[in-house]
Structures are given as C-alpha cells and as structure tokens.
Amino acid sequence: MRSVLGAMCLLLAGAVAGCVTHPSTARTPLAPPAVWPSGWTGGEVAPDLSQYAPVNARPGQSAGATVVVCISGGGMRAANFGAAVLRELEQVRIEGRPFNLLREVDYFSTVSGGGIAAGAYLAARQRDRELGHDPESFRFARALWRGWDGAESESGDKAEDASPLRIALRHNFQAFIWGLLDPRNLGVQDRGDTLQSSLDRRLLHGAADRSLKFGDFFVPAGATTPPMMPYWFPNATTVGNGAILPLAPDTLSGLGVNGYSHRRHWHSLSNVYDFPVSVAVKASASFPGVIPATTLGLRAPTPTYLHLMDGGVGDNLGVLTAMHLLTNSVHARTRKLLIVIDAYQRDPAPFSSRRLPPRLLNQVLNAANLPLESWHAGYENEIQWQEDEINRLTPEYPMRHITIGFNDIENDRESTKKLAEYTREVGTRLNISPRTQTLLFGAARRAVRNKLPAIADAVKVVLPEAGR
C-alpha cells in the first residue's frame, strides 16, 4: 500500500510540475542558438583546473597526493549514506593509528542526493570557519552529533537525531511538494525554486545564514590567500543533448553564464564566484518529470538559455568528472586516490523466473533505467582501465581506487545481512524517518569497517605518511 501511495504522489508531483510550466516556455522547442556560447560544441565539459589556485596547497595537506571523492545520486538515501561514509572516513585507523582521511580530500564530484551529503560536510566546515574556530579542530562527526557549531540542539536534547544537521539531512526536500501547489509558483519560469530555497535555508548557508557561494570554496589562480576548502563539482545533465556538465566557476565562465533563478527571482551574474551553491545542487537533483529543470542564462548574440536536469541521467556516480580531475595535467606528478561512495540499491540480473514477458508498462519503466543500469554495471571496469594506464605510464605516481557501497555492508553475521536488506529497500525518497537515517548511518559504518583493509592498502600507497 505504501508503494502504491508513493507512486501516486510521484505521479501527482510530476503532473503538477508540468501543469505549472510557464506558458511562454511550455511550447518552445529546445533548439540550439545560432552561435554556440564561447565556442562550446555541446559535448562533455571537463573542468579547467588551471583557473584555480592549487587545491593541494591547503594548509596541512599532502602536496604529493590528490584525493577525489564521488558520491552517487539516490535522493535522501544517497545523502545520508554518503554523509555517514564521510563521517567514517574522518576516523579510520591505519596500522592501528587514527587517521583523518576526510581532511585529505581535495575534490568532491557529486550527483543529485550525493551533493547534499558533500554540501552538509562543506557547509558545516565553512560555518565553523566563519565562527572563528581552529580549522584543525573541526570534526564532521561532532557537527552531526551536536549541531552546526558544536553546541547542543535548541531543545537541549543530546540525541544525535536531534542535531539540526541531521534534521536537515532527513527533511531537506519536505517543502517541495507543497511548494508546487503554492500559487506564487504558478507561471514562474523555474518552478524548482522551492526546492532550491529549501536547500539554501536549511543546509547550504554560512554562520550568518547567508547563501553559500562558489567563492566560499574555490580560489582563483593568482590569489594571495591559499584555498582552505576542497573544491566541489556538482554534476548536472543538459536537457538538450544529455551532456554532463560539472558546475563550477570555470565551467560557468566558459559557457558565459550571466543569469540564474534564485528564490523566485531572476538574477544577473557578473562574477561566477558569486553563483549560489544551492542553485548548482538543485540543478544536479532536478529529477526529470518531478523536479523542473534549472535554467541558466548565457551571454550570446541572441537570447540563449541552458536547461539542466539531474546529473544521474548522464553519470549517476560522478566518476567521469572525477577522472577528468585526477588526470588533469596539474596533478600529473601526484599520487592519486579515487573514493566512490555508491548508494545505488539495485543489483539487477538479466534473468527471470517467469516464462511470460513483462507487462508493457513494466518494460517502459525498466527501459528508462537501462542506461543507468548499464553504466553502473560497467563503471568499475572503466576506472580500473584508467588506473592500470596511469600505473603503467607513471609508476612513480600510482593511482588507487576504492568503492564503498551497499554490497560492502554484509559479512558473516546475520545482523549485517538484515541491515543490508533493509538498506536496499530504502527508495529514492524526498524524506526519510529518523529510524531509516540511523540505519543508513549504521550501514555506512559497517561498509567502511568491512572495507578498511582495502582503504588502508590504498592510503599507504597514496598517502604513505598516514601510517607513520
């Protein structure tokens, strides 16, 4: 019954999202402009790291290593599993000694709900910085337990699920469905502003409740101050041709982005470092048919706009952008570590126990998932091939990769098998209960512990100082 009601709500959301489309854009075909902005031909976009100060120059970082974390899509399931894995990476043990692997992360490449996990971590760090705390003392686990600034929750409850950050990770999308019914959204070009505003208010803000911007994380090349935070690339997909677009100052500048919608108003953009992070995360999470596409204005001879939808349509793991980052020439002489946090709950097989073919509706629904299924089944081979090539061509600068997902939860204990089964049953939801959140956090802890030997082996190669 719950699944039927969930499907009905999903269809209602999609129907309402379609009904409130602005009349001036509802029947406008997706046609390319007469001149492509900034010479872009519509293909896959790779980040241009030469535009930024070296992220490895952050205080206390290992300059000889580059660490990239991908966090997959999957709604609040991915957001909570991803955030919990990040918490566990903050407190791994290498050769019996505690090691903060999370602090070594240089880049995040995220998709959809995975961006909420990275956003929770980076927003907590930024808020801690703005409050004047020692960056070396920051702990993501403490922010998840006590609150944004390490204080108890307003109610005085010390329970972990009462933390404002934990609450935001459970209910960040709660206002979305009601927002679609808000009369103020009728006729607004970007109807997903309700979701974006919720992200902005509940999660992606600084100590003074201001909107976080790309300039809070990225530092341009030639700046006098070094970076203090990892660089973060939320990935979206272009509606017009399915190209993967990692959103960051360099890509916005390269495309000539000069406008965006934020809190129900259209804003002009003169400095790409002022672009709100919540707009990028909302674009990455604009699930087709449910959350309307995100629109960016482009600088071009004729009126030109770029419509963006969920990054999972092109690459639900953020792996392609991560590989662009690792193989960029600025990191040619560094050791490399890729960590993929995979919250994909399905493990489909090509076989069936029934002789009759599936119903037509089921075939249509499955067909929509086949590109995702196909990529998910083969991405490990793509990463391994790239890793082998790097290790063959530059053995002095080796690469390692680790995947942490639902398949890593189980071991010989019956309790972990039940935990894995429950975790896989958590759908791509807009909200989750405190119990489900606790179980996802427990699943992440178990997955990281089961994966710890592989993590330790990779860290000793890429970050040899960790075991000293």
PDB file of N, CA, C and O in Angstrom, residues 358-428:
ATOM      1  N   PRO A 358       7.520  -9.392 -19.459  1.00  0.00           N
ATOM      2  CA  PRO A 358       6.971  -8.369 -18.547  1.00  0.00           C
ATOM      3  C   PRO A 358       5.840  -7.590 -19.208  1.00  0.00           C
ATOM      4  O   PRO A 358       5.741  -7.516 -20.440  1.00  0.00           O
ATOM      5  N   ARG A 359       5.006  -7.004 -18.389  1.00  0.00           N
ATOM      6  CA  ARG A 359       3.944  -6.150 -18.903  1.00  0.00           C
ATOM      7  C   ARG A 359       4.547  -4.929 -19.584  1.00  0.00           C
ATOM      8  O   ARG A 359       5.655  -4.503 -19.266  1.00  0.00           O
ATOM      9  N   LEU A 360       3.789  -4.373 -20.509  1.00  0.00           N
ATOM     10  CA  LEU A 360       4.306  -3.260 -21.297  1.00  0.00           C
ATOM     11  C   LEU A 360       4.711  -2.086 -20.417  1.00  0.00           C
ATOM     12  O   LEU A 360       5.745  -1.455 -20.639  1.00  0.00           O
ATOM     13  N   LEU A 361       3.890  -1.779 -19.396  1.00  0.00           N
ATOM     14  CA  LEU A 361       4.220  -0.659 -18.514  1.00  0.00           C
ATOM     15  C   LEU A 361       5.537  -0.920 -17.788  1.00  0.00           C
ATOM     16  O   LEU A 361       6.369  -0.022 -17.655  1.00  0.00           O
ATOM     17  N   ASN A 362       5.729  -2.168 -17.330  1.00  0.00           N
ATOM     18  CA  ASN A 362       6.974  -2.500 -16.643  1.00  0.00           C
ATOM     19  C   ASN A 362       8.169  -2.378 -17.585  1.00  0.00           C
ATOM     20  O   ASN A 362       9.257  -1.955 -17.189  1.00  0.00           O
ATOM     21  N   GLN A 363       7.961  -2.758 -18.857  1.00  0.00           N
ATOM     22  CA  GLN A 363       9.046  -2.623 -19.820  1.00  0.00           C
ATOM     23  C   GLN A 363       9.419  -1.164 -20.036  1.00  0.00           C
ATOM     24  O   GLN A 363      10.595  -0.819 -20.143  1.00  0.00           O
ATOM     25  N   VAL A 364       8.387  -0.310 -20.110  1.00  0.00           N
ATOM     26  CA  VAL A 364       8.642   1.116 -20.301  1.00  0.00           C
ATOM     27  C   VAL A 364       9.396   1.682 -19.108  1.00  0.00           C
ATOM     28  O   VAL A 364      10.381   2.425 -19.265  1.00  0.00           O
ATOM     29  N   LEU A 365       8.956   1.316 -17.895  1.00  0.00           N
ATOM     30  CA  LEU A 365       9.618   1.830 -16.692  1.00  0.00           C
ATOM     31  C   LEU A 365      11.053   1.312 -16.599  1.00  0.00           C
ATOM     32  O   LEU A 365      11.972   2.049 -16.230  1.00  0.00           O
ATOM     33  N   ASN A 366      11.265   0.032 -16.926  1.00  0.00           N
ATOM     34  CA  ASN A 366      12.614  -0.516 -16.871  1.00  0.00           C
ATOM     35  C   ASN A 366      13.515   0.096 -17.938  1.00  0.00           C
ATOM     36  O   ASN A 366      14.718   0.290 -17.718  1.00  0.00           O
ATOM     37  N   ALA A 367      12.928   0.378 -19.112  1.00  0.00           N
ATOM     38  CA  ALA A 367      13.727   0.962 -20.194  1.00  0.00           C
ATOM     39  C   ALA A 367      14.320   2.301 -19.783  1.00  0.00           C
ATOM     40  O   ALA A 367      15.434   2.654 -20.189  1.00  0.00           O
ATOM     41  N   ALA A 368      13.572   3.057 -18.964  1.00  0.00           N
ATOM     42  CA  ALA A 368      14.077   4.353 -18.502  1.00  0.00           C
ATOM     43  C   ALA A 368      15.297   4.190 -17.619  1.00  0.00           C
ATOM     44  O   ALA A 368      16.146   5.084 -17.537  1.00  0.00           O
ATOM     45  N   ASN A 369      15.405   3.021 -16.950  1.00  0.00           N
ATOM     46  CA  ASN A 369      16.536   2.783 -16.046  1.00  0.00           C
ATOM     47  C   ASN A 369      17.716   2.093 -16.710  1.00  0.00           C
ATOM     48  O   ASN A 369      18.795   2.000 -16.126  1.00  0.00           O
ATOM     49  N   LEU A 370      17.523   1.572 -17.934  1.00  0.00           N
ATOM     50  CA  LEU A 370      18.572   0.758 -18.538  1.00  0.00           C
ATOM     51  C   LEU A 370      19.900   1.494 -18.741  1.00  0.00           C
ATOM     52  O   LEU A 370      20.961   0.911 -18.492  1.00  0.00           O
ATOM     53  N   PRO A 371      19.898   2.763 -19.209  1.00  0.00           N
ATOM     54  CA  PRO A 371      21.202   3.439 -19.316  1.00  0.00           C
ATOM     55  C   PRO A 371      21.932   3.521 -17.984  1.00  0.00           C
ATOM     56  O   PRO A 371      23.155   3.339 -17.918  1.00  0.00           O
ATOM     57  N   LEU A 372      21.174   3.789 -16.921  1.00  0.00           N
ATOM     58  CA  LEU A 372      21.769   3.851 -15.584  1.00  0.00           C
ATOM     59  C   LEU A 372      22.289   2.486 -15.161  1.00  0.00           C
ATOM     60  O   LEU A 372      23.392   2.358 -14.628  1.00  0.00           O
ATOM     61  N   GLU A 373      21.485   1.437 -15.410  1.00  0.00           N
ATOM     62  CA  GLU A 373      21.901   0.080 -15.051  1.00  0.00           C
ATOM     63  C   GLU A 373      23.170  -0.304 -15.812  1.00  0.00           C
ATOM     64  O   GLU A 373      24.097  -0.894 -15.253  1.00  0.00           O
ATOM     65  N   SER A 374      23.205   0.016 -17.091  1.00  0.00           N
ATOM     66  CA  SER A 374      24.346  -0.350 -17.926  1.00  0.00           C
ATOM     67  C   SER A 374      25.619   0.337 -17.448  1.00  0.00           C
ATOM     68  O   SER A 374      26.682  -0.292 -17.333  1.00  0.00           O
ATOM     69  N   TRP A 375      25.536   1.635 -17.172  1.00  0.00           N
ATOM     70  CA  TRP A 375      26.712   2.363 -16.705  1.00  0.00           C
ATOM     71  C   TRP A 375      27.149   1.864 -15.343  1.00  0.00           C
ATOM     72  O   TRP A 375      28.350   1.690 -15.077  1.00  0.00           O
ATOM     73  N   HIS A 376      26.184   1.589 -14.476  1.00  0.00           N
ATOM     74  CA  HIS A 376      26.531   1.137 -13.136  1.00  0.00           C
ATOM     75  C   HIS A 376      27.221  -0.218 -13.180  1.00  0.00           C
ATOM     76  O   HIS A 376      28.114  -0.502 -12.367  1.00  0.00           O
ATOM     77  N   ALA A 377      26.832  -1.053 -14.132  1.00  0.00           N
ATOM     78  CA  ALA A 377      27.447  -2.383 -14.234  1.00  0.00           C
ATOM     79  C   ALA A 377      28.869  -2.322 -14.777  1.00  0.00           C
ATOM     80  O   ALA A 377      29.679  -3.204 -14.498  1.00  0.00           O
ATOM     81  N   GLY A 378      29.200  -1.266 -15.521  1.00  0.00           N
ATOM     82  CA  GLY A 378      30.498  -1.230 -16.170  1.00  0.00           C
ATOM     83  C   GLY A 378      31.477  -0.184 -15.699  1.00  0.00           C
ATOM     84  O   GLY A 378      32.638  -0.174 -16.160  1.00  0.00           O
ATOM     85  N   TYR A 379      31.063   0.680 -14.760  1.00  0.00           N
ATOM     86  CA  TYR A 379      31.957   1.789 -14.408  1.00  0.00           C
ATOM     87  C   TYR A 379      33.231   1.321 -13.721  1.00  0.00           C
ATOM     88  O   TYR A 379      34.299   1.933 -13.879  1.00  0.00           O
ATOM     89  N   GLU A 380      33.156   0.228 -12.964  1.00  0.00           N
ATOM     90  CA  GLU A 380      34.355  -0.282 -12.290  1.00  0.00           C
ATOM     91  C   GLU A 380      35.430  -0.653 -13.310  1.00  0.00           C
ATOM     92  O   GLU A 380      36.625  -0.411 -13.084  1.00  0.00           O
ATOM     93  N   ASN A 381      35.005  -1.237 -14.435  1.00  0.00           N
ATOM     94  CA  ASN A 381      35.975  -1.593 -15.474  1.00  0.00           C
ATOM     95  C   ASN A 381      36.626  -0.357 -16.067  1.00  0.00           C
ATOM     96  O   ASN A 381      37.829  -0.352 -16.373  1.00  0.00           O
ATOM     97  N   GLU A 382      35.836   0.718 -16.236  1.00  0.00           N
ATOM     98  CA  GLU A 382      36.385   1.962 -16.774  1.00  0.00           C
ATOM     99  C   GLU A 382      37.427   2.551 -15.826  1.00  0.00           C
ATOM    100  O   GLU A 382      38.509   2.997 -16.249  1.00  0.00           O
ATOM    101  N   ILE A 383      37.106   2.553 -14.538  1.00  0.00           N
ATOM    102  CA  ILE A 383      38.057   3.086 -13.556  1.00  0.00           C
ATOM    103  C   ILE A 383      39.320   2.233 -13.522  1.00  0.00           C
ATOM    104  O   ILE A 383      40.441   2.759 -13.493  1.00  0.00           O
ATOM    105  N   GLN A 384      39.123   0.913 -13.512  1.00  0.00           N
ATOM    106  CA  GLN A 384      40.276   0.023 -13.430  1.00  0.00           C
ATOM    107  C   GLN A 384      41.187   0.181 -14.642  1.00  0.00           C
ATOM    108  O   GLN A 384      42.419   0.149 -14.514  1.00  0.00           O
ATOM    109  N   TRP A 385      40.596   0.348 -15.825  1.00  0.00           N
ATOM    110  CA  TRP A 385      41.413   0.559 -17.020  1.00  0.00           C
ATOM    111  C   TRP A 385      42.245   1.829 -16.891  1.00  0.00           C
ATOM    112  O   TRP A 385      43.441   1.832 -17.192  1.00  0.00           O
ATOM    113  N   GLN A 386      41.596   2.910 -16.420  1.00  0.00           N
ATOM    114  CA  GLN A 386      42.319   4.175 -16.264  1.00  0.00           C
ATOM    115  C   GLN A 386      43.419   4.037 -15.211  1.00  0.00           C
ATOM    116  O   GLN A 386      44.537   4.549 -15.394  1.00  0.00           O
ATOM    117  N   GLU A 387      43.116   3.348 -14.128  1.00  0.00           N
ATOM    118  CA  GLU A 387      44.116   3.137 -13.074  1.00  0.00           C
ATOM    119  C   GLU A 387      45.302   2.342 -13.602  1.00  0.00           C
ATOM    120  O   GLU A 387      46.471   2.690 -13.326  1.00  0.00           O
ATOM    121  N   ASP A 388      45.024   1.297 -14.350  1.00  0.00           N
ATOM    122  CA  ASP A 388      46.111   0.487 -14.911  1.00  0.00           C
ATOM    123  C   ASP A 388      46.988   1.310 -15.848  1.00  0.00           C
ATOM    124  O   ASP A 388      48.229   1.156 -15.852  1.00  0.00           O
ATOM    125  N   GLU A 389      46.371   2.173 -16.653  1.00  0.00           N
ATOM    126  CA  GLU A 389      47.135   3.003 -17.573  1.00  0.00           C
ATOM    127  C   GLU A 389      48.037   3.983 -16.825  1.00  0.00           C
ATOM    128  O   GLU A 389      49.210   4.172 -17.182  1.00  0.00           O
ATOM    129  N   ILE A 390      47.497   4.604 -15.792  1.00  0.00           N
ATOM    130  CA  ILE A 390      48.299   5.548 -15.007  1.00  0.00           C
ATOM    131  C   ILE A 390      49.453   4.820 -14.335  1.00  0.00           C
ATOM    132  O   ILE A 390      50.608   5.293 -14.343  1.00  0.00           O
ATOM    133  N   ASN A 391      49.184   3.662 -13.763  1.00  0.00           N
ATOM    134  CA  ASN A 391      50.244   2.912 -13.081  1.00  0.00           C
ATOM    135  C   ASN A 391      51.292   2.396 -14.059  1.00  0.00           C
ATOM    136  O   ASN A 391      52.466   2.236 -13.701  1.00  0.00           O
ATOM    137  N   ARG A 392      50.883   2.131 -15.306  1.00  0.00           N
ATOM    138  CA  ARG A 392      51.841   1.663 -16.305  1.00  0.00           C
ATOM    139  C   ARG A 392      52.709   2.808 -16.826  1.00  0.00           C
ATOM    140  O   ARG A 392      53.930   2.652 -16.977  1.00  0.00           O
ATOM    141  N   LEU A 393      52.080   3.963 -17.074  1.00  0.00           N
ATOM    142  CA  LEU A 393      52.810   5.075 -17.679  1.00  0.00           C
ATOM    143  C   LEU A 393      53.622   5.864 -16.659  1.00  0.00           C
ATOM    144  O   LEU A 393      54.704   6.373 -16.977  1.00  0.00           O
ATOM    145  N   THR A 394      53.099   5.993 -15.445  1.00  0.00           N
ATOM    146  CA  THR A 394      53.792   6.771 -14.410  1.00  0.00           C
ATOM    147  C   THR A 394      53.815   5.976 -13.107  1.00  0.00           C
ATOM    148  O   THR A 394      53.110   6.322 -12.151  1.00  0.00           O
ATOM    149  N   PRO A 395      54.578   4.906 -13.040  1.00  0.00           N
ATOM    150  CA  PRO A 395      54.576   4.072 -11.828  1.00  0.00           C
ATOM    151  C   PRO A 395      55.042   4.813 -10.584  1.00  0.00           C
ATOM    152  O   PRO A 395      54.703   4.410  -9.463  1.00  0.00           O
ATOM    153  N   GLU A 396      55.802   5.889 -10.775  1.00  0.00           N
ATOM    154  CA  GLU A 396      56.243   6.660  -9.610  1.00  0.00           C
ATOM    155  C   GLU A 396      55.117   7.514  -9.025  1.00  0.00           C
ATOM    156  O   GLU A 396      55.234   8.041  -7.911  1.00  0.00           O
ATOM    157  N   TYR A 397      54.019   7.678  -9.775  1.00  0.00           N
ATOM    158  CA  TYR A 397      52.848   8.418  -9.305  1.00  0.00           C
ATOM    159  C   TYR A 397      51.616   7.518  -9.443  1.00  0.00           C
ATOM    160  O   TYR A 397      50.777   7.704 -10.320  1.00  0.00           O
ATOM    161  N   PRO A 398      51.514   6.521  -8.577  1.00  0.00           N
ATOM    162  CA  PRO A 398      50.475   5.496  -8.742  1.00  0.00           C
ATOM    163  C   PRO A 398      49.077   6.009  -8.414  1.00  0.00           C
ATOM    164  O   PRO A 398      48.895   7.040  -7.773  1.00  0.00           O
ATOM    165  N   MET A 399      48.093   5.237  -8.860  1.00  0.00           N
ATOM    166  CA  MET A 399      46.687   5.524  -8.570  1.00  0.00           C
ATOM    167  C   MET A 399      46.055   4.303  -7.917  1.00  0.00           C
ATOM    168  O   MET A 399      46.387   3.163  -8.248  1.00  0.00           O
ATOM    169  N   ARG A 400      45.153   4.547  -6.992  1.00  0.00           N
ATOM    170  CA  ARG A 400      44.336   3.508  -6.384  1.00  0.00           C
ATOM    171  C   ARG A 400      42.891   3.999  -6.334  1.00  0.00           C
ATOM    172  O   ARG A 400      42.642   5.203  -6.297  1.00  0.00           O
ATOM    173  N   HIS A 401      41.954   3.062  -6.334  1.00  0.00           N
ATOM    174  CA  HIS A 401      40.550   3.456  -6.177  1.00  0.00           C
ATOM    175  C   HIS A 401      39.840   2.484  -5.244  1.00  0.00           C
ATOM    176  O   HIS A 401      40.212   1.303  -5.139  1.00  0.00           O
ATOM    177  N   ILE A 402      38.830   3.006  -4.571  1.00  0.00           N
ATOM    178  CA  ILE A 402      38.031   2.239  -3.611  1.00  0.00           C
ATOM    179  C   ILE A 402      36.563   2.577  -3.862  1.00  0.00           C
ATOM    180  O   ILE A 402      36.211   3.746  -4.045  1.00  0.00           O
ATOM    181  N   THR A 403      35.714   1.555  -3.870  1.00  0.00           N
ATOM    182  CA  THR A 403      34.271   1.776  -3.935  1.00  0.00           C
ATOM    183  C   THR A 403      33.661   1.329  -2.614  1.00  0.00           C
ATOM    184  O   THR A 403      33.935   0.214  -2.135  1.00  0.00           O
ATOM    185  N   ILE A 404      32.850   2.192  -2.020  1.00  0.00           N
ATOM    186  CA  ILE A 404      32.156   1.877  -0.768  1.00  0.00           C
ATOM    187  C   ILE A 404      30.665   1.962  -1.045  1.00  0.00           C
ATOM    188  O   ILE A 404      30.140   3.035  -1.339  1.00  0.00           O
ATOM    189  N   GLY A 405      29.985   0.819  -0.985  1.00  0.00           N
ATOM    190  CA  GLY A 405      28.564   0.797  -1.321  1.00  0.00           C
ATOM    191  C   GLY A 405      27.788  -0.209  -0.502  1.00  0.00           C
ATOM    192  O   GLY A 405      28.305  -0.803   0.457  1.00  0.00           O
ATOM    193  N   PHE A 406      26.568  -0.439  -0.923  1.00  0.00           N
ATOM    194  CA  PHE A 406      25.693  -1.337  -0.170  1.00  0.00           C
ATOM    195  C   PHE A 406      26.178  -2.782  -0.197  1.00  0.00           C
ATOM    196  O   PHE A 406      25.863  -3.556   0.704  1.00  0.00           O
ATOM    197  N   ASN A 407      26.932  -3.154  -1.233  1.00  0.00           N
ATOM    198  CA  ASN A 407      27.455  -4.514  -1.290  1.00  0.00           C
ATOM    199  C   ASN A 407      28.546  -4.762  -0.259  1.00  0.00           C
ATOM    200  O   ASN A 407      28.962  -5.913  -0.070  1.00  0.00           O
ATOM    201  N   ASP A 408      29.027  -3.702   0.385  1.00  0.00           N
ATOM    202  CA  ASP A 408      30.094  -3.840   1.381  1.00  0.00           C
ATOM    203  C   ASP A 408      29.559  -3.936   2.805  1.00  0.00           C
ATOM    204  O   ASP A 408      30.349  -4.012   3.754  1.00  0.00           O
ATOM    205  N   ILE A 409      28.245  -3.922   2.962  1.00  0.00           N
ATOM    206  CA  ILE A 409      27.668  -3.922   4.311  1.00  0.00           C
ATOM    207  C   ILE A 409      27.737  -5.302   4.938  1.00  0.00           C
ATOM    208  O   ILE A 409      28.026  -5.461   6.120  1.00  0.00           O
ATOM    209  N   GLU A 410      27.498  -6.330   4.147  1.00  0.00           N
ATOM    210  CA  GLU A 410      27.360  -7.676   4.694  1.00  0.00           C
ATOM    211  C   GLU A 410      28.697  -8.297   5.072  1.00  0.00           C
ATOM    212  O   GLU A 410      29.723  -8.022   4.462  1.00  0.00           O
ATOM    213  N   ASN A 411      28.637  -9.136   6.099  1.00  0.00           N
ATOM    214  CA  ASN A 411      29.724 -10.063   6.404  1.00  0.00           C
ATOM    215  C   ASN A 411      29.069 -11.364   6.873  1.00  0.00           C
ATOM    216  O   ASN A 411      27.940 -11.646   6.484  1.00  0.00           O
ATOM    217  N   ASP A 412      29.736 -12.151   7.661  1.00  0.00           N
ATOM    218  CA  ASP A 412      29.190 -13.452   8.042  1.00  0.00           C
ATOM    219  C   ASP A 412      28.099 -13.363   9.098  1.00  0.00           C
ATOM    220  O   ASP A 412      27.423 -14.358   9.370  1.00  0.00           O
ATOM    221  N   ARG A 413      27.909 -12.215   9.688  1.00  0.00           N
ATOM    222  CA  ARG A 413      26.913 -12.077  10.753  1.00  0.00           C
ATOM    223  C   ARG A 413      25.520 -11.879  10.170  1.00  0.00           C
ATOM    224  O   ARG A 413      25.324 -11.137   9.212  1.00  0.00           O
ATOM    225  N   GLU A 414      24.537 -12.532  10.766  1.00  0.00           N
ATOM    226  CA  GLU A 414      23.167 -12.447  10.283  1.00  0.00           C
ATOM    227  C   GLU A 414      22.619 -11.030  10.402  1.00  0.00           C
ATOM    228  O   GLU A 414      21.840 -10.578   9.552  1.00  0.00           O
ATOM    229  N   SER A 415      23.042 -10.303  11.421  1.00  0.00           N
ATOM    230  CA  SER A 415      22.531  -8.942  11.632  1.00  0.00           C
ATOM    231  C   SER A 415      22.928  -8.020  10.479  1.00  0.00           C
ATOM    232  O   SER A 415      22.144  -7.155  10.068  1.00  0.00           O
ATOM    233  N   THR A 416      24.136  -8.191   9.948  1.00  0.00           N
ATOM    234  CA  THR A 416      24.560  -7.329   8.841  1.00  0.00           C
ATOM    235  C   THR A 416      23.815  -7.677   7.568  1.00  0.00           C
ATOM    236  O   THR A 416      23.577  -6.807   6.729  1.00  0.00           O
ATOM    237  N   LYS A 417      23.429  -8.935   7.398  1.00  0.00           N
ATOM    238  CA  LYS A 417      22.645  -9.308   6.226  1.00  0.00           C
ATOM    239  C   LYS A 417      21.276  -8.637   6.267  1.00  0.00           C
ATOM    240  O   LYS A 417      20.779  -8.155   5.248  1.00  0.00           O
ATOM    241  N   LYS A 418      20.671  -8.607   7.442  1.00  0.00           N
ATOM    242  CA  LYS A 418      19.375  -7.936   7.584  1.00  0.00           C
ATOM    243  C   LYS A 418      19.520  -6.435   7.368  1.00  0.00           C
ATOM    244  O   LYS A 418      18.651  -5.803   6.757  1.00  0.00           O
ATOM    245  N   LEU A 419      20.614  -5.859   7.859  1.00  0.00           N
ATOM    246  CA  LEU A 419      20.859  -4.431   7.665  1.00  0.00           C
ATOM    247  C   LEU A 419      21.017  -4.121   6.185  1.00  0.00           C
ATOM    248  O   LEU A 419      20.466  -3.138   5.682  1.00  0.00           O
ATOM    249  N   ALA A 420      21.748  -4.964   5.460  1.00  0.00           N
ATOM    250  CA  ALA A 420      21.930  -4.753   4.025  1.00  0.00           C
ATOM    251  C   ALA A 420      20.604  -4.860   3.281  1.00  0.00           C
ATOM    252  O   ALA A 420      20.322  -4.075   2.368  1.00  0.00           O
ATOM    253  N   GLU A 421      19.770  -5.820   3.668  1.00  0.00           N
ATOM    254  CA  GLU A 421      18.472  -5.991   3.017  1.00  0.00           C
ATOM    255  C   GLU A 421      17.594  -4.763   3.236  1.00  0.00           C
ATOM    256  O   GLU A 421      16.960  -4.264   2.298  1.00  0.00           O
ATOM    257  N   TYR A 422      17.566  -4.264   4.458  1.00  0.00           N
ATOM    258  CA  TYR A 422      16.741  -3.088   4.743  1.00  0.00           C
ATOM    259  C   TYR A 422      17.261  -1.871   3.990  1.00  0.00           C
ATOM    260  O   TYR A 422      16.488  -1.086   3.437  1.00  0.00           O
ATOM    261  N   THR A 423      18.575  -1.713   3.943  1.00  0.00           N
ATOM    262  CA  THR A 423      19.167  -0.556   3.284  1.00  0.00           C
ATOM    263  C   THR A 423      18.796  -0.538   1.812  1.00  0.00           C
ATOM    264  O   THR A 423      18.490   0.517   1.251  1.00  0.00           O
ATOM    265  N   ARG A 424      18.817  -1.702   1.175  1.00  0.00           N
ATOM    266  CA  ARG A 424      18.488  -1.765  -0.251  1.00  0.00           C
ATOM    267  C   ARG A 424      17.008  -1.472  -0.519  1.00  0.00           C
ATOM    268  O   ARG A 424      16.635  -1.155  -1.643  1.00  0.00           O
ATOM    269  N   GLU A 425      16.190  -1.599   0.505  1.00  0.00           N
ATOM    270  CA  GLU A 425      14.765  -1.333   0.332  1.00  0.00           C
ATOM    271  C   GLU A 425      14.421   0.153   0.455  1.00  0.00           C
ATOM    272  O   GLU A 425      13.293   0.551   0.165  1.00  0.00           O
ATOM    273  N   VAL A 426      15.375   0.970   0.883  1.00  0.00           N
ATOM    274  CA  VAL A 426      15.118   2.405   1.013  1.00  0.00           C
ATOM    275  C   VAL A 426      15.094   3.020  -0.377  1.00  0.00           C
ATOM    276  O   VAL A 426      16.093   2.991  -1.099  1.00  0.00           O
ATOM    277  N   GLY A 427      13.957   3.556  -0.766  1.00  0.00           N
ATOM    278  CA  GLY A 427      13.813   4.111  -2.101  1.00  0.00           C
ATOM    279  C   GLY A 427      14.458   5.481  -2.234  1.00  0.00           C
ATOM    280  O   GLY A 427      15.020   6.041  -1.286  1.00  0.00           O
ATOM    281  N   THR A 428      14.371   6.019  -3.440  1.00  0.00           N
ATOM    282  CA  THR A 428      14.890   7.365  -3.708  1.00  0.00           C
ATOM    283  C   THR A 428      13.830   8.361  -3.253  1.00  0.00           C
ATOM    284  O   THR A 428      13.018   8.830  -4.044  1.00  0.00           O
TER     285      THR A 428
END
